[in-house]
Each structure stands twice: as structure tokens, then as C-alpha cells.
Coordinates of C-alpha atoms in Angstrom, one line a residue:
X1092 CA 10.7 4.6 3.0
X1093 CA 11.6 8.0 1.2
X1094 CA 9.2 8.3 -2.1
X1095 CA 11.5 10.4 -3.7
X1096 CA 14.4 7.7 -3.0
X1097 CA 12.0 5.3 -4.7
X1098 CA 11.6 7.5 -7.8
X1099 CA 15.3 8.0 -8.0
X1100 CA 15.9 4.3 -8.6
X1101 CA 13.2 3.5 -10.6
X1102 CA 14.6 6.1 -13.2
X1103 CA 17.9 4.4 -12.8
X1104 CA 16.9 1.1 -13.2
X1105 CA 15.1 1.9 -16.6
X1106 CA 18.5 4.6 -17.4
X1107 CA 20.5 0.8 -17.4
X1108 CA 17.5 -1.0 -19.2
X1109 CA 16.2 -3.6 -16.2
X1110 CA 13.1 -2.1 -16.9
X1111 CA 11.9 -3.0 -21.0
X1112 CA 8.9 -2.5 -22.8
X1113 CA 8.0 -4.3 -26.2
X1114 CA 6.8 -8.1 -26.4
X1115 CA 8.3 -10.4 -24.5
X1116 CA 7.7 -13.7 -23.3
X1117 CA 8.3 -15.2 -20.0
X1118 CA 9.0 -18.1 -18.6
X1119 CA 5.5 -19.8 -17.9
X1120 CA 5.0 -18.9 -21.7
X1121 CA 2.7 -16.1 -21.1
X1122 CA 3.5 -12.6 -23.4
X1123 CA 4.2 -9.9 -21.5
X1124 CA 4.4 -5.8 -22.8
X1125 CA 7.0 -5.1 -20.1
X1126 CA 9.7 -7.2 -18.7
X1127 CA 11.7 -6.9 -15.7
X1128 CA 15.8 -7.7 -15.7
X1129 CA 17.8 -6.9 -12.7
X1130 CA 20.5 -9.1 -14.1
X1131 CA 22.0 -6.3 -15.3
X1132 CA 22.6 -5.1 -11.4
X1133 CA 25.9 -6.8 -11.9
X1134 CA 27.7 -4.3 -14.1
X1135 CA 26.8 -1.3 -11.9
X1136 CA 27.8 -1.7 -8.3
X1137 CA 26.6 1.6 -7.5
X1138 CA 23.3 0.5 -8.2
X1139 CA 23.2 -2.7 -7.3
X1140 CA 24.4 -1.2 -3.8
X1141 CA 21.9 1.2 -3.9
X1142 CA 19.3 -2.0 -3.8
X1143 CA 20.8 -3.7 -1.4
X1144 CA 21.0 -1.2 1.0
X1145 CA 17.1 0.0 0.4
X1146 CA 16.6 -4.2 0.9
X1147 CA 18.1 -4.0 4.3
X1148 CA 15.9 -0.5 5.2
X1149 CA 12.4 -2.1 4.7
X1150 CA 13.8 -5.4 6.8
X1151 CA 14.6 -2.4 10.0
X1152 CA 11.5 -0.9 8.7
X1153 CA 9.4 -4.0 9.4
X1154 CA 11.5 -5.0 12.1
X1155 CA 12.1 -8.1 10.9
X1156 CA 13.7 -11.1 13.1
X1157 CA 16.2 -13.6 11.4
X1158 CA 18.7 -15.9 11.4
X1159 CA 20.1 -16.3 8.3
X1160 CA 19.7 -15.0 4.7
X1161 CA 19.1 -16.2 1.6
X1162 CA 19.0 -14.8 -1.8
X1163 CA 16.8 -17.1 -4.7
X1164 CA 18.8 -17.7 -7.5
X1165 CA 20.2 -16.6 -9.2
X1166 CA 19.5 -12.7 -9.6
X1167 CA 18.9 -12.2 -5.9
X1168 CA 22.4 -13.9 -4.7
X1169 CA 24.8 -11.1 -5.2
X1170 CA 22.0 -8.9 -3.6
X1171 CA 21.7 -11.4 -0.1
X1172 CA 25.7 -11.5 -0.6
X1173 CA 26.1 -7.6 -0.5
X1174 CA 23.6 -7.4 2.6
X1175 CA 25.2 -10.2 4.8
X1176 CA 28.9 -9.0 3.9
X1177 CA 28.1 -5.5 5.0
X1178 CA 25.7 -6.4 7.8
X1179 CA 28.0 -9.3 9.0
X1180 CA 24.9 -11.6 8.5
X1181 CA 25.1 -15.2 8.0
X1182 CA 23.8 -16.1 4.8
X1183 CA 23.0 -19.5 3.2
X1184 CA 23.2 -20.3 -0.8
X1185 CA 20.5 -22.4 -2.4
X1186 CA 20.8 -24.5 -5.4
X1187 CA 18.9 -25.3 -8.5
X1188 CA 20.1 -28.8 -8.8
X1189 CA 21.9 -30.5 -6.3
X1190 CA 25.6 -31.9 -7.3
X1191 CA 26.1 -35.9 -8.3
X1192 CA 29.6 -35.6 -5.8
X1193 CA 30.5 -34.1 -2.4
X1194 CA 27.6 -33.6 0.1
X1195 CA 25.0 -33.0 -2.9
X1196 CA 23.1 -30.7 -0.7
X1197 CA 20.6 -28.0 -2.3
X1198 CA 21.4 -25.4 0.4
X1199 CA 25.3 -24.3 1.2
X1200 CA 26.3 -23.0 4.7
X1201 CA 25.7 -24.1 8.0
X1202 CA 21.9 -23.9 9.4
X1203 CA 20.1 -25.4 12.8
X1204 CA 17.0 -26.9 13.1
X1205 CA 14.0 -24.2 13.4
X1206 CA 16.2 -21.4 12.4
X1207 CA 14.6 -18.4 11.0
X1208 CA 15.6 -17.2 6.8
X1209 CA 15.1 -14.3 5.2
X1210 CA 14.7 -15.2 1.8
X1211 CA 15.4 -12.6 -0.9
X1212 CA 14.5 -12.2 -4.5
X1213 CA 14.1 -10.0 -7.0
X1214 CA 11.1 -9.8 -9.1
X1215 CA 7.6 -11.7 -8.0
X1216 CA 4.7 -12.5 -10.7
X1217 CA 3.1 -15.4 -8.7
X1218 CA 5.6 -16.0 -6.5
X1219 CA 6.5 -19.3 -7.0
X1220 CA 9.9 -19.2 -6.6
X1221 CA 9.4 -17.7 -3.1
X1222 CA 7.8 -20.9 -2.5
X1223 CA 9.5 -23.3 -4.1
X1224 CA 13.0 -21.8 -1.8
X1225 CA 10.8 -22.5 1.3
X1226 CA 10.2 -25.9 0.5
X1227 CA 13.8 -26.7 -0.3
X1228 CA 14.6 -24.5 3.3
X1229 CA 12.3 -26.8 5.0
X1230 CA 13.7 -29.8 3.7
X1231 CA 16.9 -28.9 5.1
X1232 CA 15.2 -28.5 8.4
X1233 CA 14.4 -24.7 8.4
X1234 CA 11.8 -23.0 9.8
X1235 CA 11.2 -20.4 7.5
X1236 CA 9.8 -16.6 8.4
X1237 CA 10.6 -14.2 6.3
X1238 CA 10.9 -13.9 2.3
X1239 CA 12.4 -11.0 0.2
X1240 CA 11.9 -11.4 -3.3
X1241 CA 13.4 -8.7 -5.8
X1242 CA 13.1 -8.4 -9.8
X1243 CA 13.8 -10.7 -12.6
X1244 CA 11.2 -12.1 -14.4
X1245 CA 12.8 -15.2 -15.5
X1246 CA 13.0 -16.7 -12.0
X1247 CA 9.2 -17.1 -12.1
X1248 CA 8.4 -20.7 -12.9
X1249 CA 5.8 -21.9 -15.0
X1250 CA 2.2 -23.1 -13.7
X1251 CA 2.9 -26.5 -13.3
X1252 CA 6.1 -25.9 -11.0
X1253 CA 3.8 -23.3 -8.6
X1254 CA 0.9 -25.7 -8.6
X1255 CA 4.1 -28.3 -7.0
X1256 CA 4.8 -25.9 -4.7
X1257 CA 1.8 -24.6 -3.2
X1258 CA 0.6 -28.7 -3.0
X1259 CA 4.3 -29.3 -1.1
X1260 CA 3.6 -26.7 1.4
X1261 CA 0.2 -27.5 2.3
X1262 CA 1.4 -31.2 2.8
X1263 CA 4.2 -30.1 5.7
X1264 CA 2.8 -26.8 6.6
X1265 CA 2.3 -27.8 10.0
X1266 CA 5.9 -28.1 10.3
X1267 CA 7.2 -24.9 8.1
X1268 CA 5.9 -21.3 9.9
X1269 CA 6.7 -18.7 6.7
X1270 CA 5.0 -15.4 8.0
X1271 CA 6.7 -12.5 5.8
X1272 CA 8.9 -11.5 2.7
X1273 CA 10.2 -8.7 0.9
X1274 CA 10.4 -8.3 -2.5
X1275 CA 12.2 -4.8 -4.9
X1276 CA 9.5 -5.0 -7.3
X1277 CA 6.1 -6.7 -7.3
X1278 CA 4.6 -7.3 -11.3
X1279 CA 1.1 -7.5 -8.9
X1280 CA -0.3 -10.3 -10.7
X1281 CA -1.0 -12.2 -7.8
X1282 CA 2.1 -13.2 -6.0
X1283 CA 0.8 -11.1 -3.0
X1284 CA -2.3 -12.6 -2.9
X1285 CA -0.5 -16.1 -3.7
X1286 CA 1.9 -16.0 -1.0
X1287 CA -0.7 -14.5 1.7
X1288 CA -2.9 -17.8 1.1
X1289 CA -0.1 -19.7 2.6
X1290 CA 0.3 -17.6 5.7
X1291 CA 3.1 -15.3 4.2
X1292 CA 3.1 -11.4 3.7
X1293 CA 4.9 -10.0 1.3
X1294 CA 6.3 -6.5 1.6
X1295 CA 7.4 -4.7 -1.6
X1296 CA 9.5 -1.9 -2.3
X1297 CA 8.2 -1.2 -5.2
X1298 CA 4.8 -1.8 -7.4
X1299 CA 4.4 -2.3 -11.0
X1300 CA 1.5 0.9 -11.1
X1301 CA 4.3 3.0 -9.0
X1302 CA 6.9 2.2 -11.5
X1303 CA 4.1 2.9 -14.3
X1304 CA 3.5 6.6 -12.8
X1305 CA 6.9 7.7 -12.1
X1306 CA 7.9 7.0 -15.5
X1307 CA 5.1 8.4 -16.9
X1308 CA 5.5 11.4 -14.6
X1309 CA 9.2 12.0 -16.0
X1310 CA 8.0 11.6 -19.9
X1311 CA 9.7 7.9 -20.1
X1312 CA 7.1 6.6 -21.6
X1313 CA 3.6 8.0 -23.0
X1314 CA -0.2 7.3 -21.6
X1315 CA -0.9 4.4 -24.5
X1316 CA 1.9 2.2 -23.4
X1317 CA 1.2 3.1 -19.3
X1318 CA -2.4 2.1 -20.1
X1319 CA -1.4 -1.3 -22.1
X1320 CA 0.8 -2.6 -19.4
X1321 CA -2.5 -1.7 -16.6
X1322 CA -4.5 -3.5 -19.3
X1323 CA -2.5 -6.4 -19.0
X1324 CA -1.4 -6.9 -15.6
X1325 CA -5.1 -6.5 -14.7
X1326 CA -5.8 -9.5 -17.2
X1327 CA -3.7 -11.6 -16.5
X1328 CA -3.8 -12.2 -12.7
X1329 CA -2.0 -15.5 -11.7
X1330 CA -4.0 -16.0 -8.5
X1331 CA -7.3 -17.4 -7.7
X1332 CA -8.0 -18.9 -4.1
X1333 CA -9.3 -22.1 -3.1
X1334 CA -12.6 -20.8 -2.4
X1335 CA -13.2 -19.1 -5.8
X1336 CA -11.7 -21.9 -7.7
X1337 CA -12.3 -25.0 -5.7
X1338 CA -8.6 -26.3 -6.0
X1339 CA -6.2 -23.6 -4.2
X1340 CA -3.7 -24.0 -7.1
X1341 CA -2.7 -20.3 -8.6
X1342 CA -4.3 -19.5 -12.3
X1343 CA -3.2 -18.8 -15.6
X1344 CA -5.4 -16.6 -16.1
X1345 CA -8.0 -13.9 -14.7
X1346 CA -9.4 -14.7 -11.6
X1347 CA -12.2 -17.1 -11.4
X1348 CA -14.9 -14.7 -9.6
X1349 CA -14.2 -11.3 -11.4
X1350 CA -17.5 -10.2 -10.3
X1351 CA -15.8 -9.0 -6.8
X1352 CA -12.6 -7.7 -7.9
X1353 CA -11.1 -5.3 -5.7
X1354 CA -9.5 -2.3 -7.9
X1355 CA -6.4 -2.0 -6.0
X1356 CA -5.7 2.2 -4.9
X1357 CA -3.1 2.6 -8.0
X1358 CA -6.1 1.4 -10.1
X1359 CA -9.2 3.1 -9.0
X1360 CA -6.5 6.4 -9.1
X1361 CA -6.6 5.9 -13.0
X1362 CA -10.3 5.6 -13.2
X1363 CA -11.9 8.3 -16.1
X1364 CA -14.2 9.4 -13.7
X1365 CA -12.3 9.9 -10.3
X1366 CA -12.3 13.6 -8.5
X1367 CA -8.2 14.7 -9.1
X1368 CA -8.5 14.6 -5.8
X1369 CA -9.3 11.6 -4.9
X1370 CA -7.0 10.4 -7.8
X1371 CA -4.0 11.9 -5.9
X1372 CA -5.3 11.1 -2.3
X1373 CA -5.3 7.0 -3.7
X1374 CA -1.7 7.4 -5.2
X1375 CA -0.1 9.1 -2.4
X1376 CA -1.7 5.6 -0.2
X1377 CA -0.1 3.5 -3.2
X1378 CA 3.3 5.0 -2.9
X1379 CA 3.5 5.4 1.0
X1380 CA 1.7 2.2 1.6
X1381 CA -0.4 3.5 4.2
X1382 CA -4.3 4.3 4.3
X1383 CA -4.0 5.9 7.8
X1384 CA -5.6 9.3 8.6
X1385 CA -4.2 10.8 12.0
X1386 CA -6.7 12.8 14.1
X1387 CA -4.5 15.9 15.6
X1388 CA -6.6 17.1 18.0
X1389 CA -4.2 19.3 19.6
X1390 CA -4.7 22.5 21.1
X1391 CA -1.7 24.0 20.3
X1392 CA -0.2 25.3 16.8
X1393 CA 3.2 24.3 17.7
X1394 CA 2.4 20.9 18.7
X1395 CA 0.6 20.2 16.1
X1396 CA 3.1 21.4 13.7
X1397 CA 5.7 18.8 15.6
X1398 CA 2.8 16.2 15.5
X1399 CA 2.8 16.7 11.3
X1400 CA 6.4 16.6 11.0
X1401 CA 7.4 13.5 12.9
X1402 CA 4.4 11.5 11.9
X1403 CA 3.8 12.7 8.1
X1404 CA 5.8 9.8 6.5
X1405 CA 3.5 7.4 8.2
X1406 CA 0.3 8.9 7.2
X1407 CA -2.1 9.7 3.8
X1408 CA -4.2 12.5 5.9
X1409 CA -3.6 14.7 8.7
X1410 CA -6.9 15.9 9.8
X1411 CA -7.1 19.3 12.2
X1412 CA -9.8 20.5 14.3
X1413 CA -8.3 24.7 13.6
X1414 CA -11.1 26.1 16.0
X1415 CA -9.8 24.3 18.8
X1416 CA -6.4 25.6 18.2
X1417 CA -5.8 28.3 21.2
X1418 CA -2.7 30.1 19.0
X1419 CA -4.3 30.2 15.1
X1420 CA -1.9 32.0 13.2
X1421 CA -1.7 32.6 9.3
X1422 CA 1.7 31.6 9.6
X1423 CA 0.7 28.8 11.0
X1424 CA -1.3 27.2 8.0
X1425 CA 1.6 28.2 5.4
X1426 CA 4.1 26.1 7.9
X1427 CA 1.6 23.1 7.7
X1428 CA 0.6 23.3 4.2
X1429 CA 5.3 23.1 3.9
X1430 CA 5.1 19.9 5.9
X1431 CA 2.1 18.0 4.3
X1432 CA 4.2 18.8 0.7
X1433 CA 7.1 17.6 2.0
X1434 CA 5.8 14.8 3.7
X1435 CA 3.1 13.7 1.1
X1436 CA 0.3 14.0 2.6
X1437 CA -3.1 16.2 2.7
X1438 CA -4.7 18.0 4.9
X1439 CA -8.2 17.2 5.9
X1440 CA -10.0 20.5 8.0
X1441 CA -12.9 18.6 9.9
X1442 CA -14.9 21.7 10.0
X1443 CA -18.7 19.6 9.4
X1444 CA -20.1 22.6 7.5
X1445 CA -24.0 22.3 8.1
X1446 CA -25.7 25.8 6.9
X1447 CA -27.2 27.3 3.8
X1448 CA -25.2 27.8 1.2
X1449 CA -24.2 31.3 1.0
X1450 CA -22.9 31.2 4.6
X1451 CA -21.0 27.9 4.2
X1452 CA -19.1 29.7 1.6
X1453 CA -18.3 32.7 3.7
X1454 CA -17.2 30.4 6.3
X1455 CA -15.0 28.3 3.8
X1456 CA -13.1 31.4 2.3
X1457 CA -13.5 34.0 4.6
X1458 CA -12.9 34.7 8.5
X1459 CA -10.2 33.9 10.6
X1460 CA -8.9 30.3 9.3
X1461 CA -9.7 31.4 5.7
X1462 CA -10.0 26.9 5.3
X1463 CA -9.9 26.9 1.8
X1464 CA -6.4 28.5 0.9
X1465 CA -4.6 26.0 2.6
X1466 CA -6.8 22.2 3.8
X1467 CA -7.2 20.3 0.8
X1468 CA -10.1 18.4 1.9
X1469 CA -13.4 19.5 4.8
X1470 CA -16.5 17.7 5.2
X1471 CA -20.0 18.5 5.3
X1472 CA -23.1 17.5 6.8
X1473 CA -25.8 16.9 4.0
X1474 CA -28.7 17.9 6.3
X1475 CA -28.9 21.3 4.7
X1476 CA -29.3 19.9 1.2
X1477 CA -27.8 20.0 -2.0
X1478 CA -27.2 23.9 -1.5
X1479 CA -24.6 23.4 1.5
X1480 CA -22.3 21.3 -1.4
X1481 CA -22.8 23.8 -4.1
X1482 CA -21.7 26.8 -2.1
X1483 CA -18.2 25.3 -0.8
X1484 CA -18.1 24.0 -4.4
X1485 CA -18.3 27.8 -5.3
X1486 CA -15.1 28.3 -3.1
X1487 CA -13.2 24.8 -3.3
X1488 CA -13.3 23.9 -7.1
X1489 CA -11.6 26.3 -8.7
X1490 CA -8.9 26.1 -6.3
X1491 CA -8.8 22.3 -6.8
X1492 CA -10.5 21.3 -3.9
X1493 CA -12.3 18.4 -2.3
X1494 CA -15.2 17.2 0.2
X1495 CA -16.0 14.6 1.9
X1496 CA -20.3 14.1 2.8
X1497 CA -21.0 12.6 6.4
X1498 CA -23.1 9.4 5.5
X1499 CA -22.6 7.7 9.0
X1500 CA -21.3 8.7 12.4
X1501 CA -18.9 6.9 14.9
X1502 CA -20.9 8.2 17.8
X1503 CA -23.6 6.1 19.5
X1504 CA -27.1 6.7 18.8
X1505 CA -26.0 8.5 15.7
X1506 CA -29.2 9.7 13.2
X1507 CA -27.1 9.5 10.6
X1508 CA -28.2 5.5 9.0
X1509 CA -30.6 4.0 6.7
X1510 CA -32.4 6.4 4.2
X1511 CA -30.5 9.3 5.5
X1512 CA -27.3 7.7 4.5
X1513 CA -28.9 6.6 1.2
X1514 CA -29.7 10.2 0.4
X1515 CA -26.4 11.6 1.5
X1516 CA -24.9 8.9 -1.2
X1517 CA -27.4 10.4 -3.9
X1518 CA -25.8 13.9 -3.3
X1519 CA -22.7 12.9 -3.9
X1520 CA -23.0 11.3 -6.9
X1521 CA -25.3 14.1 -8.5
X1522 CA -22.6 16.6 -7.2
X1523 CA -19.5 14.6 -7.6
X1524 CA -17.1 17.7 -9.7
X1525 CA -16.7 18.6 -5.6
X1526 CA -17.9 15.7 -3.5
X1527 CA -15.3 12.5 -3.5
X1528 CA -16.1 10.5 -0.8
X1529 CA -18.0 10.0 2.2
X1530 CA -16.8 9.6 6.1
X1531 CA -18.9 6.5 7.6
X1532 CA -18.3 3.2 9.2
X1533 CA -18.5 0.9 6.2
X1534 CA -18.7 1.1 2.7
X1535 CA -21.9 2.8 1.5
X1536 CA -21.3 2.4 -2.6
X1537 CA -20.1 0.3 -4.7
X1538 CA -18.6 3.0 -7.2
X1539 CA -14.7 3.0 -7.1
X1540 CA -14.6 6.6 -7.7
X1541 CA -15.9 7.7 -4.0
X1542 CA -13.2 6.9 -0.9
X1543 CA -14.7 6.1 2.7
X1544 CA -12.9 7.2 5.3
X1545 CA -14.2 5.7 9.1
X1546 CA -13.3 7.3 12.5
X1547 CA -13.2 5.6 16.0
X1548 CA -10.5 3.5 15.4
X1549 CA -8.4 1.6 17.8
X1550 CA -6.2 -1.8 18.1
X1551 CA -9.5 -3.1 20.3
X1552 CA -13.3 -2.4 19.7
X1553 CA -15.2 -1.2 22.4
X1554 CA -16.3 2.2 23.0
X1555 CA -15.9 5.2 25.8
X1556 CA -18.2 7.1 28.5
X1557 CA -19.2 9.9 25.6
X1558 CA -20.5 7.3 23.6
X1559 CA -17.7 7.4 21.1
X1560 CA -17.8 3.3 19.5
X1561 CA -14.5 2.2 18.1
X1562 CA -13.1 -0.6 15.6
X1563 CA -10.1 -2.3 14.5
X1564 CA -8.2 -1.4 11.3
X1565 CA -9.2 -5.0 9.8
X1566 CA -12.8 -4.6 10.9
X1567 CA -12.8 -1.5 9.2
X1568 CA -10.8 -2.1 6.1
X1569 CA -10.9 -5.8 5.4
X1570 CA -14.5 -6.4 6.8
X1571 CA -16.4 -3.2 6.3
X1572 CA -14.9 -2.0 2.8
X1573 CA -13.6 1.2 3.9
X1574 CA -10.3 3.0 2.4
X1575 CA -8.7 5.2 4.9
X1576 CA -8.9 4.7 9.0
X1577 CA -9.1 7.8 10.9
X1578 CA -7.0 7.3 14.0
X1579 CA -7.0 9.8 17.4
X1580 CA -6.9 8.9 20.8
X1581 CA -4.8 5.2 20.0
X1582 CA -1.8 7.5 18.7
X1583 CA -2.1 10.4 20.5
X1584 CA -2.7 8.9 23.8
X1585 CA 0.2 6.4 23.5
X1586 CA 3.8 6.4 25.2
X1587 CA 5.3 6.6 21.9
X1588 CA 3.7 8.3 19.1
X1589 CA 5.3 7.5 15.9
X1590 CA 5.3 3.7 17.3
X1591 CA 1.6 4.0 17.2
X1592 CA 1.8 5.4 14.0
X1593 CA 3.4 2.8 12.2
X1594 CA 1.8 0.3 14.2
X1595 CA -1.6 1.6 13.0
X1596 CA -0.1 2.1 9.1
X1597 CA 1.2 -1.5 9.3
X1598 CA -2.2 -2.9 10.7
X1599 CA -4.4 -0.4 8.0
X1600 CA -2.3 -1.8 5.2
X1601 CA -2.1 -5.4 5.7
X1602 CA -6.0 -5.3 5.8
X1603 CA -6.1 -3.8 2.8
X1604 CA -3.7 -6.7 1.4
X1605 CA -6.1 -9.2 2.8
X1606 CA -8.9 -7.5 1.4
X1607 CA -7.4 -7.5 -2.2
X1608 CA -6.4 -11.3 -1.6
X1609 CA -9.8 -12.0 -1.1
X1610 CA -11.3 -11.0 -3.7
X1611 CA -8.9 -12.3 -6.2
X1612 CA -7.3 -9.5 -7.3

């Protein structure tokens, strides 16, 4: 989905005041410095039809299967309506409170047994009400799949009404399969993590830190009040699991274990002591929802430049191999550097600089490929020591550079493990003005500030004849603690590329949800 798009209507949204910030209190009773009211949708068509219409381009997006629609109420109704009058859709209307005459049904419109809903809504803080719309689906003998909540905090219920919910679910859940939703703008207080505990993924279009930044970006709001709503949302997670709080049942509160919060990547991007680098490497992965590095190991300039252009929505990092390339141009890097600004992304050089100092600098600025005036990130090998960091640092900083240390390799029999690793880590964090993370196969420190990025991945483990070992996306993200996969052969090999792109950006991402949802945040 276009970033820029996203931008545009989260200026308009706060131009017609959906978007407030003061004290306000919701709902479940809790105070809030920022509240959410797309009921105001309904005296700007434009704009509400500008939602609707970005609603119905994440459901192609995620290819979503359905049979019917429904909006909660009452903010997301005229959005569901809008969607299933242009899309010819059939749509179903649930009620509050059932009528004392007539059929005194809960949900209007006809609806088979097992039939698929998408269920829209408009704002999710625990998402409750996502939950309490599948239960009153189900009773009326739906099988529901996919959600799609929206943005109004008012139609989040209080504690007690989610507590209902999750305990009505779990009773039946056997019978009810609810696998996805979509929602315009998540407060990410736990509604994610809420929701995926009871099998269902929800999608957003748009994140409370991303709303927080573009506003910030375009002066509509200063740093204090960007920092007090972070303050807050990070407090006042709604979410704890059943295994960190015995009972399953969502929280008032902060998570119960907050010794292993995950930062979530718009978080650790506002960290005091993150590389700028690193800072805008973690909110381009916020904003494009992806944490997928493609490996173009092409040896041709032109295909490589087609390679960028057709998969640089679906990626954070393109990373090049230029010595390989058998046409290298100057042009060349000025026509990639266009691409990666237009497409959001950064360029990674995978040069593995390994010499002394003074000729790792040469090499950097100088020569042919002249690497520094146009990849924003290389990597280096830390055998050399200290001196190989401090002479691309020479080069790199001032142009506002960035490196990445080799702690571990993908490559069998690799050297590159126990105290080596350990020392590599040292480096970087004695030298981290240039040094922001590390590539390796799992998470090798604990500090937030440092991104991994792991190689050899693939759909399936297993390995080839040269020794190469790969891993899944959820091995590597969910299970080993890495950030960004870096993905070759399982996109560049396949029938259709930017199938396997998305494929791999889908897979990368929900691990990373899963990963968040595990650890409470």
C-alpha cells in the first residue's frame, strides 16, 4: 500500500479533527492523551470514500476470501455499506440490541451456514468489539474468517465486556474458524496481540506510531506531545496472555511479564541511542510493514534495475553484489539510488570489507564502484580488528552512513560462533557512531539499538550442495530474534517474482506479529 497515500490521509483525517489530542476518557474508563473519531467520516464523503476504497485495497492486497461483509457498529457501517454498494458485495448489518417485535434478530440480511464475513471496524484498542461481532456471527451460524476493524475509540468496550468475549469464544471455538481482519487504525495497545491469541490476524492500515511520525514530520504537533502519547500507549497495554497471566483474559493494565517486552520497530526507531540509520531502516519496516531484505544477485545492471523497481514496494533492503555486475556503470548507481527513494527502501552493498584500515577506506570511496556515494549500508568482517570499522567510518559517517559487522555465517562449517561472535558484538558496541547491527542467524544482543539481519532464508529449512543452510522466516524472526530476513534464491528462482516477494513479506511480518504477541507487547 502507497506510503505516501497513507500520509495523505492521515493529515486529512486530523485537517477534519478524527484525530484529537488533550485528555479524554474512553469508554473502559481509562484517560487517554489522544482520541480517535472517525464519526466525523459522515460529513465528508470524499473522505470517507477515500477510506473505503483504501479498506477494499488491503482486502486484494491480502487476497482475502469472503462471503459477506460486515461493518461493527456503528462507525464502521457506512464504511462496509460504501464497499459492498460499489463492489456489488453482499453485506450483513449487526445490531447492538436485538428488537422486542419482528424477527428480533441481532444480524440483518440473509446468511448460510459456514459462510465466510469480513468484518470491518474502525478503530481497535483491545479489540473487543472485533470479538464480541464474531460471537454474535457465530450465533447466527457463521463461520467467521476475516475481520476489518477501522477507528473510533468509543466502540471499544470496557474490560469486563472483552473478558465475556474472549471466555465466549474459547467455549465454541471449535465451531467458529476466525483467521484474519483488517482494521484503518490500530491504537497498538494490544488488540493485535489480543485477537492473534484467538487464532485471528489483524492487518492494519495504519499504526498509532505511524500516525505519530507523519504528524510530527509535517509540524502538526511538537516532540513533547509525540513523546506523551508513546509514553502512554506503551503503559497502558490491554493485553497479557494466558501464559503470562495465568487466566487468558486481556489486562487493564501493563503487561504482566514486562521483563521480555518486545519494543516494537516504531519504538526501538525512537530510542536516544539508535544509529540515524538504523532509526530510519526500522521506520521504513514500520510503514511498509515488511522486514524483508532481497538478495539481487544478478549479473546484469539492467536486470537488476527491473528487479528494484517491481519488487521495491515489497521490500526494506535491496542488497547488491556490484562486483558481480558484468555492465557497472556510474549511471547505473544514480538510477538505483532514484528507485530505492522512490520505493523506500535502502540499499545494502554486500562488499564484506576484511583489510586494514587505510585500504578498506580506499576501497569504500575510491575505485570503480566508488560504494559509499550511493549504498547506504556494507558490511564488514571484524577479523581485521577494530581498525577495519574505523577506516570505512572515516568514509561512511560524514556522509550518513551505516555498517553492518558479520557475527555469524549462513554457510556450513562457518568459524564465525562462540567467542568470535562475542568479540564481533564488543566492536560494535565500542564503535557504534558507524556500526548498527550485525548479519547472523539469531539474535546476538539484547540492546534494541543493534538490528540483525540473517541470510539463507527459504519457505523450507534444509540446505544445498555448497553448504549453504537455510531457515524459515518464523524460525528466523519469531524463534531466533532476528529483524530483517535476507531472501535470494526463494525469490529469484521462482516462476513469479513479486509473488515470492510478497509471499516472503507476508510470512517475515506475521512472525514478527507473533513475536510481539508473545512477549506481551
Amino acid at each position: 500500500m502507497d506510503s505516501v497515500c497513507i500520509d495523505s490521509l492521515i493529515l486529512k483525517l486530523h485537517d477534519v479533527s478524527a484525530v484529537k489530542f488533550g485528555e479524554y476518557k474512553l469508554k473502559s474508563g481509562m484517560m487517554t492523551p489522544i482520541y480517535i473519531d472517525l464519526r466525523v467520516l459522515v460529513s465528508y464523503p470524499a473522505l470517507m470514500n477515500q477510506v473505503s476504497s483504501l479498506i477494499y485495497q488491503r482486502v486484494q492486497d491480502e487476497g482475502l476470501q469472503f462471503d459477506s461483509v460486515c461493518g461493527v457498529p456503528y462507525t464502521a457501517l457506512p464504511l462496509a455499506t460504501i464497499i459492498c454498494s460499489r463492489h456489488e458485495l453482499p453485506m450483513l448489518i449487526r445490531r447492538k440490541e436485538a428488537k422486542d417485535y419482528g424477527t428480533k434478530r441481532l444480524v440483518e440480511g440473509s446468511c448460510r451456514e459456514g459462510d465466510t464475513c469480513l468484518i470491518i471496524e474502525d478503530t481497535v484498542t483491545s479489540g473487543s468489539s472485533i470479538l464480541e461481532t464474531a460471537e454474535v456471527l457465530y450465533k447466527e451460524g457463521l463461520k467467521v474468517q476475516q475481520q476489518h476493524e477501522y477507528m473510533s475509540d468509543d466502540d471499544d468496550d470496557n474490560m469486563t465486556d472483552i473478558s465475556r468475549s474472549c471466555n465466549s469464544l474459547n467455549l465454541f471455538g471449535h465451531l467458529l474458524k476466525v483467521t484474519d481482519a483488517i482494521v484503518l487504525m490500530d491504537r497498538e495497545q494490544g488488540g493485535v496481540e489480543m485477537l492473534a491469541s484467538q487464532g485471528i490476524r489483524l492487518h492494519p492500515i495504519i499504526s498509532m506510531f505511524k500516525l505519530l511520525n507523519v504528524l510530527l514530520a509535517a509540524e502538526r504537533i511538537d516532540a513533547q506531545t509525540a513523546q506523551s502519547v508513546r509514553k502512554f500507549i506503551q503503559e497502558n497495554n490491554t493485553f497479557s496472555g494466558k501464559e503470562e497471566c495465568g487466566n487468558g483474559v486481556p489486562a487493564t493494565k501493563k503487561p504482566c511479564v514486562e521483563q521480555n517486552l518486545e519494543l516494537s520497530y516504531e519504538d526501538r526507531a525512537t530510542l536516544p541511542n539508535v544509529h540515524p540509520l538504523a532509526s530510519k531502516l526500522l521506520k521504513i519496516m514500520a510503514e511498509k510493514q515488511s522486514n524483508l531484505c532481497v538478495s539481487a544477485d544478478v549479473t546484469s545492471s539492467e536486470k537488476l534495475l527491473q528487479l528494484a523497481d517491481s519488487l521495491g514496494p515489497k521490500l526494506c533492503v535491496l542488497k547488491t553484489h556490484v562486483d558481480i555486475l558484468q555492465d557497472y556503470t556510474a549511471a547505473f548507481s544514480q538510477k538505483l539510488q532514484a528507485l530505492a527513494e522512490n520505493h523506500n527502501f535502502l540499499i545494502f552493498e554486500d562488499r564484506k570489507f576484511a583489510d586494514i584500515g587505510n585500504t578498506v577506506k580506499h576501497q569504500y570511496e575510491g575505485g570503480l564502484y566508488q560504494i559509499s556515494s550511493w549504498s547506504h549500508i556494507v558490511n564488514a568482517h571484524a577479523v581485521p580488528g577494530p581498525g577495519v570499522v574505523k577506516g570505512l567510518s572515516s568514509v561512511g559517517k560524514p556522509l550518513g552512513r551505516g555498517c553492518l559487522l558479520i557475527a555469524e555465517m549462513s554457510s556450513q562449517g562457518s568459524l564465525a560462533t562462540g567467542e568470535y561472535t562475542k568479540a564481533v558484538v564488543k566492536m560494535a558496541e565500542e564503535q557504534s557512531d558507524f556500526v548498527f547491527g550485525f548479519i547472523c542467524g539469531s539474535k546476538v544482543t539484547k540492546r534494541p539499538e543493534f538490528i540483525h539481519m540473517t541470510p539463507g532464508v527459504q519457505m523450507k529449512a534444509g540446505g544445498d550442495v555448497l553448504g549453504q543452510q537455510y531457515s524459515t522466516p518464523e524460525e528466523v524472526i519469531c524463534k531466533k530474534g532476528s529483524d530483517v530476513i535476507i531472501v535470494g534464491r526463494g525469490i529469484l528462482e521462482a516462476p513469479d517474482r513479486l509473488k515470492a516477494a510478497e509471499a516472503y513479506r507476508k510470512s517475515g511480518w506475521e512472525a514478527y506479529v507473533k513475536r510481539l504477541g508473545q512477549s506481551g507487547q
